């Protein structure tokens, strides 16, 4: 921390130099593919195909964010702690630190997952070699809590100006509470990407051969250790018997073994703890299909488990376990409700030949990334900005795409409102909640088609979220905040004049977060602590002018527009 502070906290190179350094790092990463592949296979159990995808994504992050640097118009926040997971030890590590924090000019304390410290070390070496100063990027390999000094580097020290985190929802909540405990005056942001309970629906018009291949890729590639991976497949009753027979046959063809062998489809799971937890989960359940595991190693064989629906899934099981449910055509909306009800919102897959159905499902589902007639993994930087909502993360903004992920790594515009003279400090014991609804016209705010290969539609839509912001003033500032929410593109605002902080826990309508412009940091801390004590999604305290990325939801739709075949007879019947 002191080294970072001694280096003036931020990376003071001019924007052009920062872009040049990140592009140079991208070149170095590419020429370094041999050592990276060897480390990815040995330390993280990645197959060669996954190694290639991983390096591609890391390089794309570097070049993409370098290209966005000229759009930044505000200074960096200061020191960011970036905590990354083992499942994308190069791509997410690089995306967070180089892509987000360094591109914006922050100093970075990088804490990679304990399982994949060597890969992180190799990446940090190349970033330094490319020209990132050593004191601007410091690598802190090691186990979670001890390495971050209990909570020192996640907000326990007021000199930390922000945290970027990818990992489990539980750890994100622990970090959030630590940040709330010791919050510094500028309300450092927590940018978190967490887990999902991702579903796919295959209806009776789909082409089974194609859907089966996409189920296999979505569930079992990387041994299911992707946050985007398919966890719960819904197959329409009318085709389920034949479909499951085909799935079983296809699963039997998967080759599991040494990831360094080019014919291997999936390798082991990450470590003994993961192995025991996943094996224990599968034991005693109604298994539809289970391949035989190879001898030795921490291999969990690809497994399909029969369930009634997504509500049978107790938690995210981070391995090659697919849950399969059947549904009746007339129950489609109930299935959608069940998926939404679980509160995660990361990826979703749909196989259908009915255009209206694509529209209907896309309108109803609250997920960040929806994929139609293809698999639901492997988001491409610049084409498929990636990130979830609800329990799946604090986005928008999504990583790897417009509008501006980098904004969150910059200081906010900070209007300061004085508390009205009769209440110099917000009275947090008085229960008077003035409710006023500001409801903008519902509907799509913007739609943008992003570049991608021919035959693929990549559409990013921003729209008002269903749930409102709480505007807490102080005093009349609440009116201005509500107007600012509206000006930023929508959402709803609820005005609260005086509100006991502990009541925040009980106001379920606050889905967006809280806006507070008081100069009084004690109150700000109370608000953040109350927000952190709430179960469920992580909600922000906004101490500046709310921007579009604070108040809008962001959804990405990716469609394989070349998909053909399927049951044309049913199509005609449906029309
Ligand atoms: P996973 O289950 O995928 O290992 P975790 O959320 O445990 O997910 O880990 C993701 C990252 O968070 C890792 O770098 C890990 O070391 C780190 N981590 C775990 N616990 C904490 C904590 N209490 N504070 C800060 N970082 C943590």
Coordinates of C-alpha atoms and ligand atoms in Angstrom, one line a residue:
X1 CA 0.0 0.0 0.0
X2 CA 2.8 2.4 0.9
X3 CA 4.7 1.6 -2.3
X4 CA 1.5 2.3 -4.3
X5 CA 1.0 5.6 -2.4
X6 CA 4.6 6.6 -2.8
X7 CA 4.1 6.3 -6.5
X8 CA 1.4 9.0 -6.3
X9 CA -1.3 6.3 -6.3
X10 CA -2.2 6.6 -9.9
X11 CA -0.5 5.6 -13.1
X12 CA 0.5 9.1 -14.2
X13 CA 1.5 8.2 -17.8
X14 CA -0.5 10.1 -20.4
X15 CA -3.4 8.3 -22.1
X16 CA -1.5 7.6 -25.4
X17 CA 1.3 6.0 -23.4
X18 CA -1.1 3.8 -21.4
X19 CA -2.7 2.6 -24.6
X20 CA 0.7 1.9 -26.2
X21 CA 1.8 -0.1 -23.1
X22 CA -1.3 -2.2 -23.0
X23 CA -1.0 -2.9 -26.7
X24 CA 2.6 -3.9 -26.3
X25 CA 1.5 -6.2 -23.4
X26 CA -1.0 -7.8 -25.9
X27 CA 1.8 -8.5 -28.3
X28 CA 4.0 -10.0 -25.6
X29 CA 1.1 -12.2 -24.4
X30 CA 0.7 -13.5 -28.0
X31 CA 4.4 -14.3 -28.5
X32 CA 4.4 -15.9 -25.1
X33 CA 1.7 -18.5 -26.0
X34 CA 3.8 -21.6 -25.3
X35 CA 4.6 -20.9 -21.7
X36 CA 1.0 -19.6 -21.1
X37 CA -0.5 -22.8 -22.6
X38 CA 1.8 -25.0 -20.5
X39 CA 0.9 -23.1 -17.3
X40 CA -2.8 -23.0 -18.1
X41 CA -2.9 -26.8 -18.7
X42 CA -0.8 -27.7 -15.7
X43 CA -1.9 -25.2 -13.1
X44 CA -5.6 -24.8 -14.1
X45 CA -6.2 -28.1 -15.9
X46 CA -7.2 -26.3 -19.1
X47 CA -7.6 -28.2 -22.4
X48 CA -5.7 -26.8 -25.4
X49 CA -8.9 -25.5 -26.9
X50 CA -9.6 -23.6 -23.7
X51 CA -6.0 -22.4 -23.5
X52 CA -6.4 -20.8 -26.9
X53 CA -9.7 -19.2 -26.0
X54 CA -8.3 -17.9 -22.7
X55 CA -5.3 -16.3 -24.3
X56 CA -7.4 -14.8 -27.1
X57 CA -9.8 -13.2 -24.5
X58 CA -6.9 -11.8 -22.4
X59 CA -5.3 -10.2 -25.5
X60 CA -8.7 -8.9 -26.7
X61 CA -9.3 -7.2 -23.3
X62 CA -5.9 -5.5 -23.5
X63 CA -6.4 -4.2 -27.0
X64 CA -10.1 -3.3 -26.5
X65 CA -9.6 -1.3 -23.4
X66 CA -6.5 0.4 -24.9
X67 CA -8.8 1.5 -27.7
X68 CA -11.3 3.0 -25.2
X69 CA -8.8 5.1 -23.3
X70 CA -9.3 8.2 -25.5
X71 CA -13.0 8.2 -24.5
X72 CA -12.3 8.8 -20.8
X73 CA -12.9 12.3 -19.6
X74 CA -12.5 11.9 -15.8
X75 CA -9.4 11.1 -13.7
X76 CA -8.6 7.6 -12.2
X77 CA -9.9 6.9 -8.7
X78 CA -6.6 5.9 -7.2
X79 CA -5.7 2.4 -5.9
X80 CA -7.8 -0.5 -7.0
X81 CA -7.7 -4.0 -5.4
X82 CA -8.5 -6.5 -8.1
X83 CA -9.4 -10.0 -6.9
X84 CA -9.7 -12.7 -9.6
X85 CA -10.8 -16.4 -9.7
X86 CA -8.9 -19.5 -10.9
X87 CA -11.4 -20.4 -13.7
X88 CA -10.1 -17.7 -16.1
X89 CA -6.7 -17.2 -14.5
X90 CA -5.3 -15.2 -17.4
X91 CA -8.4 -13.6 -19.1
X92 CA -10.2 -12.3 -16.0
X93 CA -7.0 -11.4 -14.2
X94 CA -6.0 -9.4 -17.2
X95 CA -9.4 -7.9 -17.9
X96 CA -9.8 -6.6 -14.4
X97 CA -6.3 -5.2 -13.8
X98 CA -5.1 -4.1 -17.2
X99 CA -8.4 -3.7 -18.9
X100 CA -10.3 -1.9 -16.3
X101 CA -8.1 -0.4 -13.6
X102 CA -4.9 0.3 -15.5
X103 CA -6.5 1.6 -18.7
X104 CA -8.2 4.2 -16.5
X105 CA -4.9 5.1 -14.9
X106 CA -5.3 3.5 -11.5
X107 CA -2.7 1.9 -9.3
X108 CA -3.5 -1.8 -8.9
X109 CA -3.0 -4.4 -6.1
X110 CA -3.7 -7.6 -7.9
X111 CA -4.8 -10.7 -5.9
X112 CA -5.1 -13.7 -8.1
X113 CA -6.7 -16.9 -6.9
X114 CA -4.5 -19.1 -4.8
X115 CA -4.8 -22.0 -7.2
X116 CA -3.4 -20.1 -10.1
X117 CA -0.6 -17.8 -8.8
X118 CA 2.0 -18.9 -11.4
X119 CA -0.1 -17.9 -14.4
X120 CA -0.8 -14.5 -12.7
X121 CA 2.9 -14.1 -12.1
X122 CA 3.8 -14.7 -15.7
X123 CA 1.1 -12.2 -16.8
X124 CA 2.3 -9.6 -14.4
X125 CA 5.9 -10.0 -15.6
X126 CA 4.8 -9.3 -19.2
X127 CA 2.8 -6.3 -18.1
X128 CA 5.8 -4.9 -16.3
X129 CA 8.0 -5.7 -19.3
X130 CA 5.6 -3.8 -21.6
X131 CA 6.0 -0.7 -19.4
X132 CA 3.6 -0.8 -16.6
X133 CA 5.6 0.6 -13.6
X134 CA 6.2 -1.9 -10.8
X135 CA 4.7 0.2 -8.1
X136 CA 1.6 0.8 -10.3
X137 CA 0.9 -2.9 -10.6
X138 CA 1.8 -5.0 -7.6
X139 CA 1.1 -8.7 -7.5
X140 CA -0.1 -10.3 -4.2
X141 CA -0.4 -14.0 -4.7
X142 CA -1.9 -16.1 -2.0
X143 CA -4.9 -17.3 -0.2
X144 CA -7.9 -14.9 0.0
X145 CA -8.4 -13.6 3.5
X146 CA -4.8 -13.6 4.7
X147 CA -3.5 -12.0 1.5
X148 CA -6.0 -9.2 1.6
X149 CA -5.0 -8.7 5.3
X150 CA -8.3 -9.7 6.7
X151 CA -10.1 -6.9 4.9
X152 CA -7.3 -4.3 4.7
X153 CA -7.1 -4.4 0.9
X154 CA -10.8 -4.7 0.4
X155 CA -11.9 -1.4 2.0
X156 CA -10.6 -2.0 5.5
X157 CA -8.0 0.7 4.6
X158 CA -9.5 4.0 3.5
X159 CA -6.7 4.4 1.0
X160 CA -8.2 1.7 -1.2
X161 CA -10.4 3.6 -3.7
X162 CA -12.2 0.6 -5.3
X163 CA -12.4 -3.1 -5.6
X164 CA -13.0 -5.3 -8.7
X165 CA -13.9 -8.8 -7.8
X166 CA -14.9 -12.0 -9.7
X167 CA -15.7 -15.1 -7.8
X168 CA -18.5 -16.5 -5.6
X169 CA -21.6 -14.5 -4.6
X170 CA -20.8 -15.3 -1.0
X171 CA -17.3 -13.8 -1.1
X172 CA -18.6 -10.7 -2.9
X173 CA -21.0 -10.2 0.0
X174 CA -18.2 -10.6 2.5
X175 CA -16.1 -8.0 0.7
X176 CA -19.1 -5.7 0.5
X177 CA -19.6 -5.8 4.2
X178 CA -15.9 -5.2 4.8
X179 CA -16.0 -2.2 2.6
X180 CA -19.1 -0.9 4.4
X181 CA -17.4 -1.3 7.7
X182 CA -14.6 1.2 7.0
X183 CA -15.9 3.1 4.1
X184 CA -13.9 6.1 3.1
X185 CA -15.6 9.4 2.1
X186 CA -15.7 8.8 -1.6
X187 CA -17.8 5.6 -1.4
X188 CA -15.3 3.3 -3.2
X189 CA -17.1 1.1 -5.7
X190 CA -17.3 -2.7 -5.6
X191 CA -17.4 -4.0 -9.2
X192 CA -18.4 -7.6 -8.8
X193 CA -19.0 -10.5 -11.2
X194 CA -20.4 -13.5 -9.4
X195 CA -22.2 -16.8 -10.1
X196 CA -25.2 -17.9 -11.9
X197 CA -27.9 -20.6 -12.2
X198 CA -28.0 -20.6 -16.0
X199 CA -30.8 -22.2 -17.9
X200 CA -31.5 -23.3 -21.5
X201 CA -34.9 -24.0 -23.0
X202 CA -35.1 -26.3 -26.0
X203 CA -38.6 -26.3 -27.6
X204 CA -40.0 -28.8 -30.0
X205 CA -39.2 -26.8 -33.1
X206 CA -35.4 -26.9 -32.4
X207 CA -33.0 -29.0 -34.4
X208 CA -32.0 -31.7 -31.8
X209 CA -28.6 -32.4 -33.3
X210 CA -27.6 -28.8 -33.0
X211 CA -29.2 -28.3 -29.6
X212 CA -27.4 -31.4 -28.2
X213 CA -24.0 -30.1 -29.5
X214 CA -24.7 -26.7 -27.8
X215 CA -25.8 -28.3 -24.6
X216 CA -22.5 -30.3 -24.5
X217 CA -20.4 -27.2 -25.1
X218 CA -22.4 -25.2 -22.6
X219 CA -22.3 -27.7 -19.8
X220 CA -19.1 -29.7 -20.1
X221 CA -16.5 -27.6 -21.9
X222 CA -13.9 -26.5 -19.3
X223 CA -15.4 -29.3 -17.1
X224 CA -18.4 -26.9 -16.5
X225 CA -16.1 -24.5 -14.6
X226 CA -17.4 -21.3 -16.2
X227 CA -19.8 -18.9 -14.6
X228 CA -21.7 -18.8 -17.9
X229 CA -22.1 -22.6 -18.0
X230 CA -25.5 -24.2 -18.5
X231 CA -26.8 -25.7 -15.2
X232 CA -30.5 -26.4 -15.9
X233 CA -31.8 -27.6 -19.2
X234 CA -35.5 -27.5 -20.0
X235 CA -36.6 -29.8 -22.9
X236 CA -40.1 -29.7 -24.2
X237 CA -42.0 -32.9 -23.3
X238 CA -43.0 -33.7 -26.9
X239 CA -39.3 -34.3 -28.0
X240 CA -37.7 -35.1 -24.6
X241 CA -37.4 -38.9 -25.0
X242 CA -35.6 -38.8 -28.3
X243 CA -33.6 -35.7 -27.3
X244 CA -32.3 -37.3 -24.1
X245 CA -31.3 -40.4 -26.0
X246 CA -29.3 -38.3 -28.4
X247 CA -27.7 -36.4 -25.5
X248 CA -26.7 -39.6 -23.8
X249 CA -25.1 -40.8 -27.0
X250 CA -23.2 -37.5 -27.4
X251 CA -22.1 -37.5 -23.8
X252 CA -20.6 -41.0 -24.3
X253 CA -18.4 -39.6 -27.0
X254 CA -16.8 -37.0 -24.7
X255 CA -13.2 -37.7 -23.9
X256 CA -12.0 -36.8 -20.5
X257 CA -8.3 -37.0 -19.5
X258 CA -5.0 -35.2 -19.6
X259 CA -5.7 -31.7 -20.7
X260 CA -2.4 -31.5 -22.6
X261 CA -3.6 -34.3 -24.9
X262 CA -5.1 -32.6 -28.0
X263 CA -7.9 -35.1 -28.2
X264 CA -9.2 -34.3 -24.7
X265 CA -12.6 -32.6 -24.5
X266 CA -12.6 -32.0 -20.8
X267 CA -10.0 -32.2 -18.0
X268 CA -10.1 -32.4 -14.2
X269 CA -11.7 -30.0 -11.8
X270 CA -9.5 -27.5 -10.1
X271 CA -8.6 -29.1 -6.8
X272 CA -9.4 -31.7 -4.2
X273 CA -11.9 -29.5 -2.4
X274 CA -13.9 -28.9 -5.6
X275 CA -13.6 -32.6 -6.4
X276 CA -15.1 -33.7 -3.1
X277 CA -17.8 -31.2 -3.1
X278 CA -19.0 -32.0 -6.6
X279 CA -18.7 -35.8 -6.2
X280 CA -20.7 -35.5 -3.0
X281 CA -23.4 -33.5 -4.7
X282 CA -23.9 -36.0 -7.5
X283 CA -24.0 -39.0 -5.2
X284 CA -27.5 -40.1 -4.3
X285 CA -29.4 -38.1 -7.0
X286 CA -31.4 -39.4 -9.9
X287 CA -28.7 -39.7 -12.5
X288 CA -29.8 -39.8 -16.1
X289 CA -26.4 -40.2 -17.6
X290 CA -22.9 -40.5 -16.1
X291 CA -19.8 -41.3 -18.0
X292 CA -17.1 -43.4 -16.4
X293 CA -14.3 -41.2 -14.9
X294 CA -10.7 -41.9 -16.0
X295 CA -8.5 -43.4 -13.4
X296 CA -6.5 -41.1 -11.1
X297 CA -6.7 -37.3 -11.1
X298 CA -9.6 -35.2 -9.9
X299 CA -12.0 -36.2 -12.7
X300 CA -15.7 -35.6 -12.3
X301 CA -17.3 -37.4 -15.3
X302 CA -19.9 -35.5 -17.4
X303 CA -23.2 -36.1 -15.5
X304 CA -26.8 -35.4 -16.3
X305 CA -29.2 -35.3 -13.3
X306 CA -33.0 -35.4 -13.5
X307 CA -34.9 -32.6 -11.8
X308 CA -38.4 -31.1 -12.0
X309 CA -37.0 -27.6 -12.6
X310 CA -34.6 -24.9 -11.6
X311 CA -36.1 -24.8 -8.1
X312 CA -34.6 -28.2 -7.4
X313 CA -31.0 -26.7 -7.7
X314 CA -29.9 -25.8 -4.2
X315 CA -26.8 -23.9 -5.3
X316 CA -24.4 -23.3 -8.2
X317 CA -22.4 -26.5 -8.6
X318 CA -19.2 -25.5 -10.4
X319 CA -18.5 -28.6 -12.4
X320 CA -19.6 -30.9 -15.3
X321 CA -23.1 -31.5 -13.8
X322 CA -26.1 -30.8 -15.9
X323 CA -29.6 -30.8 -14.5
X324 CA -32.4 -31.7 -16.9
X325 CA -36.1 -30.9 -16.6
X326 CA -39.0 -31.5 -19.0
X327 CA -41.7 -28.9 -19.6
X328 CA -45.1 -28.8 -21.3
X329 CA -45.5 -26.3 -24.1
X330 CA -48.2 -24.4 -22.3
X331 CA -46.0 -24.0 -19.2
X332 CA -43.3 -21.9 -20.9
X333 CA -44.2 -18.8 -19.0
X334 CA -44.1 -20.6 -15.7
X335 CA -40.6 -21.8 -16.6
X336 CA -39.5 -18.3 -17.3
X337 CA -41.0 -17.1 -14.0
X338 CA -39.1 -19.9 -12.1
X339 CA -35.8 -18.9 -13.7
X340 CA -36.4 -15.2 -12.9
X341 CA -37.5 -16.1 -9.4
X342 CA -34.1 -17.5 -8.5
X343 CA -32.7 -14.0 -8.7
X344 CA -29.6 -14.8 -10.7
X345 CA -29.3 -13.3 -14.2
X346 CA -26.2 -14.2 -16.0
X347 CA -26.6 -16.3 -19.1
X348 CA -29.5 -18.1 -20.8
X349 CA -29.9 -20.2 -23.9
X350 CA -32.9 -20.8 -26.2
X351 CA -33.2 -23.2 -29.0
X352 CA -36.3 -22.5 -31.1
X353 CA -37.3 -21.8 -34.7
X354 CA -40.1 -19.4 -33.7
X355 CA -39.1 -15.8 -34.0
X356 CA -42.0 -14.6 -31.8
X357 CA -40.9 -16.9 -29.1
X358 CA -37.4 -15.4 -29.2
X359 CA -38.9 -12.0 -28.7
X360 CA -41.3 -13.2 -26.0
X361 CA -38.6 -14.9 -23.9
X362 CA -36.1 -12.1 -24.4
X363 CA -38.7 -9.6 -23.1
X364 CA -39.5 -11.6 -20.0
X365 CA -36.2 -12.9 -18.8
X366 CA -34.0 -10.9 -16.5
X367 CA -30.6 -12.1 -17.7
X368 CA -27.5 -10.2 -18.9
X369 CA -26.5 -12.4 -21.8
X370 CA -29.0 -14.4 -23.8
X371 CA -28.0 -16.8 -26.6
X372 CA -30.3 -18.1 -29.3
X373 CA -29.7 -21.3 -31.3
X374 CA -26.1 -21.6 -30.2
X375 CA -24.1 -22.4 -27.0
X376 CA -24.1 -19.9 -24.1
X377 CA -20.5 -19.7 -23.2
X378 CA -17.4 -17.9 -24.6
X379 CA -18.4 -14.3 -24.8
X380 CA -16.2 -12.4 -27.2
X381 CA -14.8 -9.0 -26.1
X382 CA -16.3 -6.2 -28.2
X383 CA -19.1 -8.3 -29.6
X384 CA -20.6 -9.8 -26.6
X385 CA -20.2 -7.6 -23.6
X386 CA -20.5 -9.9 -20.6
X387 CA -22.1 -9.6 -17.2
X388 CA -25.1 -10.4 -15.1
X389 CA -27.6 -8.7 -12.9
X390 CA -29.3 -9.5 -9.6
X391 CA -27.3 -12.0 -7.7
X392 CA -24.9 -12.5 -10.6
X393 CA -23.1 -9.1 -10.4
X394 CA -23.1 -5.4 -9.9
X395 CA -23.4 -4.5 -13.6
X396 CA -24.0 -2.7 -15.8
X397 CA -21.6 -1.9 -17.1
X398 CA -20.7 -5.2 -18.7
X399 CA -17.0 -6.2 -19.2
X400 CA -15.7 -6.0 -22.7
X401 CA -18.1 -3.7 -24.3
X402 CA -19.7 -0.3 -24.6
X403 CA -21.1 1.9 -23.2
X404 CA -18.3 2.4 -20.7
X405 CA -17.0 -0.2 -18.3
X406 CA -13.9 2.0 -17.7
X407 CA -16.1 4.8 -16.2
X408 CA -16.5 2.9 -13.0
X409 CA -12.8 3.0 -12.5
X410 CA -12.8 6.9 -12.7
X411 CA -13.9 9.4 -10.1
X412 CA -17.6 10.4 -10.0
X413 CA -18.9 13.9 -10.6
X414 CA -19.8 14.8 -7.1
X415 CA -22.6 17.2 -6.4
X416 CA -22.7 18.0 -2.7
X417 CA -25.9 19.0 -1.1
X418 CA -26.1 20.6 2.3
X419 CA -28.6 19.2 4.7
X420 CA -31.5 21.6 5.3
X421 CA -30.8 24.0 8.3
X422 CA -33.4 22.4 10.5
X423 CA -31.8 19.0 10.2
X424 CA -28.0 19.4 10.0
X425 CA -27.6 15.7 10.1
X426 CA -29.9 13.2 8.6
X427 CA -32.1 11.9 11.3
X428 CA -31.9 8.2 11.0
X429 CA -34.3 7.3 13.8
X430 CA -37.3 9.1 12.5
X431 CA -39.6 7.0 10.3
X432 CA -41.1 9.4 7.8
X433 CA -40.8 8.1 4.3
X434 CA -42.2 10.4 1.7
X435 CA -42.9 8.2 -1.3
X436 CA -43.2 9.7 -4.7
X437 CA -43.0 7.7 -7.8
X438 CA -41.4 9.0 -10.9
X439 CA -42.2 6.6 -13.6
X440 CA -40.7 7.2 -17.0
X441 CA -42.3 5.6 -20.0
X442 CA -41.4 2.0 -20.0
X443 CA -39.6 0.4 -22.9
X444 CA -36.3 0.1 -24.6
X445 CA -34.0 3.1 -24.3
X446 CA -31.3 2.2 -26.8
X447 CA -30.4 -0.7 -29.0
X448 CA -27.0 -1.1 -30.6
X449 CA -25.8 -3.8 -32.9
X450 CA -22.2 -4.7 -32.2
X451 CA -19.7 -6.1 -34.7
X452 CA -19.3 -9.8 -35.0
X453 CA -18.9 -12.5 -37.6
X454 CA -21.3 -12.9 -40.5
X455 CA -24.2 -15.1 -39.4
X456 CA -24.3 -13.8 -35.9
X457 CA -26.5 -11.1 -34.5
X458 CA -25.0 -9.2 -31.4
X459 CA -27.4 -6.8 -30.0
X460 CA -26.9 -4.7 -26.9
X461 CA -30.0 -3.2 -25.3
X462 CA -30.2 -0.8 -22.4
X463 CA -33.6 -0.4 -20.7
X464 CA -35.0 0.9 -17.5
X465 CA -34.8 -1.7 -14.7
X466 CA -38.0 -2.6 -12.9
X467 CA -36.8 -1.5 -9.5
X468 CA -36.2 2.0 -8.3
X469 CA -33.5 4.0 -6.7
X470 CA -34.0 5.5 -3.3
X471 CA -33.1 9.2 -3.3
X472 CA -32.2 10.3 0.1
X473 CA -31.2 13.9 -0.4
X474 CA -30.4 15.4 2.0
X475 CA -33.5 17.4 2.0
X476 CA -34.6 18.9 -1.3
X477 CA -31.7 17.3 -3.1
X478 CA -33.9 14.2 -3.3
X479 CA -36.0 15.9 -5.9
X480 CA -32.9 16.7 -8.0
X481 CA -31.7 13.1 -7.6
X482 CA -35.0 11.8 -8.9
X483 CA -34.7 14.1 -11.9
X484 CA -31.2 13.0 -12.4
X485 CA -32.3 9.3 -12.4
X486 CA -34.9 10.2 -15.1
X487 CA -32.3 12.2 -17.1
X488 CA -29.9 9.3 -17.0
X489 CA -32.4 7.4 -19.0
X490 CA -35.1 6.0 -16.8
X491 CA -35.6 3.8 -13.9
X492 CA -37.9 4.8 -11.0
X493 CA -37.0 6.9 -8.1
X494 CA -38.4 6.8 -4.6
X495 CA -37.9 9.9 -2.5
X496 CA -37.1 9.4 1.1
X497 CA -36.8 12.4 3.3
X498 CA -35.9 10.8 6.6
X499 CA -35.4 7.1 6.9
X500 CA -33.8 5.0 9.6
X501 CA -30.9 3.2 8.0
X502 CA -31.9 -0.1 9.4
X503 CA -35.2 0.2 7.5
X504 CA -33.4 0.0 4.2
X505 CA -33.2 -3.7 4.8
X506 CA -37.0 -3.9 4.7
X507 CA -37.7 -1.8 1.7
X508 CA -37.8 -4.4 -1.0
X509 CA -38.6 -1.9 -3.8
X510 CA -35.0 -0.5 -3.8
X511 CA -33.6 -2.6 -6.6
X512 CA -31.3 0.1 -8.0
X513 CA -29.4 1.5 -5.0
X514 CA -29.3 4.6 -2.9
X515 CA -28.4 8.2 -3.9
X516 CA -27.0 10.4 -1.1
X517 CA -25.2 13.7 -1.6
X518 CA -24.6 14.7 2.0
X519 CA -21.2 15.8 3.0
X520 CA -21.7 13.8 6.2
X521 CA -19.6 10.6 5.9
X522 CA -21.1 9.1 9.0
X523 CA -24.5 8.9 7.4
X524 CA -23.0 7.7 4.1
X525 CA -21.4 4.9 6.1
X526 CA -24.6 4.0 7.8
X527 CA -26.4 3.8 4.5
X528 CA -23.7 1.5 3.0
X529 CA -23.8 -0.7 6.1
X530 CA -27.5 -1.0 5.9
X531 CA -27.3 -1.9 2.2
X532 CA -24.5 -4.4 2.9
X533 CA -26.7 -6.1 5.5
X534 CA -29.4 -6.8 3.0
X535 CA -29.5 -10.3 1.6
X536 CA -29.5 -10.7 -2.1
X537 CA -28.1 -8.5 -4.8
X538 CA -25.3 -6.0 -4.0
X539 CA -26.7 -2.5 -4.3
X540 CA -24.5 0.7 -4.7
X541 CA -24.5 3.9 -2.8
X542 CA -24.2 6.6 -5.4
X543 CA -22.6 9.8 -4.0
X544 CA -22.4 11.6 -7.4
X545 CA -24.7 12.3 -10.3
X546 CA -26.3 9.0 -11.4
X547 CA -25.2 8.0 -14.9
X548 CA -26.9 5.7 -17.4
X549 CA -24.7 2.8 -16.3
X550 CA -26.1 3.3 -12.7
X551 CA -29.8 3.3 -13.5
X552 CA -30.2 1.2 -16.6
X553 CA -30.2 -2.6 -17.1
X554 CA -28.1 -3.9 -20.0
X555 CA -29.0 -7.0 -21.9
X556 CA -27.1 -8.7 -24.7
X557 CA -28.7 -10.9 -27.2
X558 CA -26.6 -13.2 -29.5
X559 CA -28.4 -15.1 -32.2
X560 CA -27.0 -17.6 -34.6
X561 CA -28.8 -16.3 -37.7
X562 CA -27.7 -19.2 -39.9
X563 CA -29.5 -21.8 -37.7
X564 CA -31.6 -23.9 -40.0
X565 CA -33.4 -27.2 -39.9
X566 CA -35.7 -28.1 -37.0
X567 CA -39.3 -29.2 -37.1
X568 CA -40.9 -27.3 -40.0
X569 CA -44.2 -29.1 -39.5
X570 CA -44.5 -27.7 -36.0
X571 CA -43.6 -24.3 -37.3
X572 CA -46.5 -24.3 -39.6
X573 CA -48.8 -25.5 -36.9
X574 CA -47.7 -22.7 -34.6
X575 CA -48.4 -20.1 -37.3
Ligands
LIG1 P1 -14.2 -19.8 -5.8 O1 -15.3 -20.5 -5.1 O2 -14.4 -19.7 -7.3 O3 -12.8 -20.2 -5.4 P2 -14.0 -17.4 -4.3 O4 -15.0 -16.3 -4.2 O5 -13.7 -18.2 -3.0 O6 -14.5 -18.3 -5.4 O7 -12.6 -16.9 -4.8 C1 -12.4 -15.9 -5.7 C2 -11.3 -15.0 -5.3 O8 -11.6 -14.3 -4.1 C3 -10.0 -15.7 -5.1 O9 -8.9 -14.9 -5.5 C4 -9.9 -15.8 -3.5 O10 -8.6 -16.0 -3.0 C5 -10.6 -14.5 -3.1 N1 -11.1 -14.5 -1.8 C6 -11.8 -15.5 -1.1 N2 -12.2 -15.1 0.1 C7 -11.9 -13.8 0.2 C8 -12.0 -12.8 1.2 N3 -12.7 -13.1 2.4 N4 -11.6 -11.6 1.0 C9 -11.0 -11.3 -0.2 N5 -10.8 -12.2 -1.2 C10 -11.2 -13.4 -1.0

